[in-house]
Amino acid sequence: MRIGILTGGGDCSGLNAVIRAVTKHLIISERAEVFGFENGFLGLIENRYRKLDYLSVSGILAQGGTILGTHNKANPLKYFGADNADVSDVVLKNYNDLKLDGLVVIGGDGTMSISFALQQKGINIIGVPKTIDNDLMQTDRTFGFDTAVGVATDAVDRLQTTGQSHDRVMILETMGRYAGWIALEASIAGGADIVLIPEIPYDIEVVAEVCRNRAKKQRFTIIVVAEGAAPKDGKMTVRETIDDSPDPLRLGGVANVIRYELEQRIDSEIRVTVLGHIQRGGTPTPFDRILATRYGSFAADVVKKKEWGVMVALQNNELVTVPLESVANKTKTVPLDSDLIRTAKSVGTSFGS
Ligand code: F6P
């Protein structure tokens, strides 16, 4: 058995744990030959790969990043290196020349959408859901998310002590793209006073009112805002547009927009922290190490069954497979009837609405 593996899109903690689990399980159970493509789909386009043996994936379980490298612009259907032409035939040729039985592709929504298209071209693919954003359809949890929530929660805890000391309004901006999962879970875990998520447009007057009321009693306020949050009748804050990226919009900066708006409305001092890529780097939490290892080991089982064109997923703590098609080009946002929203509201957290 000959299997390729790659990591696509933005990195997150736990990628190496998946690479290790897939490779070790296939070598132990099938004596498979495993080939790691470098820098995501770019390696598949440029035919850059290396053989992964047992030793080369030993000792990487707790390492952040990806030993294979990744790329968040390399799309074989719209390749930036060829005037955005479709080079999927090149990819198919490289795949066939290497006599691969299949490919394990570890990635988020963009990567799964590309994988679905390549599967239709005749490449056997099994997807593994990664992203700090937790926004992939059909799975309760992506690996990398728990680590990001841990980092954001630690930030809330730290902002609370310094905010309390100075009677300030502290605004923390998290990542998460168009979904509010990181901000919401970190707010519950850290006990934030206000959480602003893309799914619930905020009213700056309500946010200001909460801050003013808290200034009278508790004196400080912690606001957690997801980068995709937007005011009612307003737009998301876009940091930059990267035209040749599968997802061209880079969000960021909403915390400073809110700071400016609040400064016009309240007397308290305001400080902003933008967490950024700290949420993506570093060692995975035990939960993410276990989830990534479960995903990788299960993906290897699915390879052995030759069940292609699927993504492994976690549903009610059971590992299942779902068609790539049901994941491609979709985003899982926080449902408005989510128990997480209800829980946050029940302990007095405001959504600024
Ligand atoms: O999808 C993961 C993510 O970290 C998002 O939360 C964020 O909006 C985006 O990627 C940042 O992308 P880049 O690394 O290209 O700045």
mmCIF file of C-alpha atoms and ligand atoms in Angstrom, residues 72 131-133 175-177 227 239 250 277 280, ligand 1:
data_model
loop_
_atom_site.group_PDB
_atom_site.id
_atom_site.type_symbol
_atom_site.label_atom_id
_atom_site.label_comp_id
_atom_site.label_asym_id
_atom_site.label_seq_id
_atom_site.Cartn_x
_atom_site.Cartn_y
_atom_site.Cartn_z
ATOM 1 C CA ASN A 72 -2.924 28.569 2.201
ATOM 2 C CA THR A 131 -8.779 24.371 12.075
ATOM 3 C CA ILE A 132 -8.717 26.574 15.132
ATOM 4 C CA ASP A 133 -12.009 28.056 13.854
ATOM 5 C CA MET A 175 -9.588 34.708 15.389
ATOM 6 C CA GLY A 176 -12.292 32.420 14.018
ATOM 7 C CA ARG A 177 -13.133 33.894 10.627
ATOM 8 C CA GLU A 227 -12.629 38.946 14.374
ATOM 9 C CA ARG A 239 -7.657 43.671 7.251
ATOM 10 C CA ARG A 250 -8.355 38.375 5.906
ATOM 11 C CA HIS A 277 -1.472 33.762 15.399
ATOM 12 C CA ARG A 280 -2.395 28.790 16.069
HETATM 13 O O1 F6P B 1 -8.650 29.746 9.508
HETATM 14 C C1 F6P B 1 -7.682 29.920 10.483
HETATM 15 C C2 F6P B 1 -7.316 31.379 10.627
HETATM 16 O O2 F6P B 1 -6.361 31.498 11.661
HETATM 17 C C3 F6P B 1 -8.497 32.307 10.892
HETATM 18 O O3 F6P B 1 -8.969 32.247 12.213
HETATM 19 C C4 F6P B 1 -7.908 33.631 10.482
HETATM 20 O O4 F6P B 1 -8.928 34.526 10.083
HETATM 21 C C5 F6P B 1 -7.031 33.273 9.321
HETATM 22 O O5 F6P B 1 -6.753 31.875 9.436
HETATM 23 C C6 F6P B 1 -5.740 34.039 9.262
HETATM 24 O O6 F6P B 1 -5.101 33.702 8.093
HETATM 25 P P1 F6P B 1 -3.574 34.068 7.785
HETATM 26 O O7 F6P B 1 -2.716 33.084 8.542
HETATM 27 O O8 F6P B 1 -3.472 33.925 6.318
HETATM 28 O O9 F6P B 1 -3.360 35.470 8.271
#
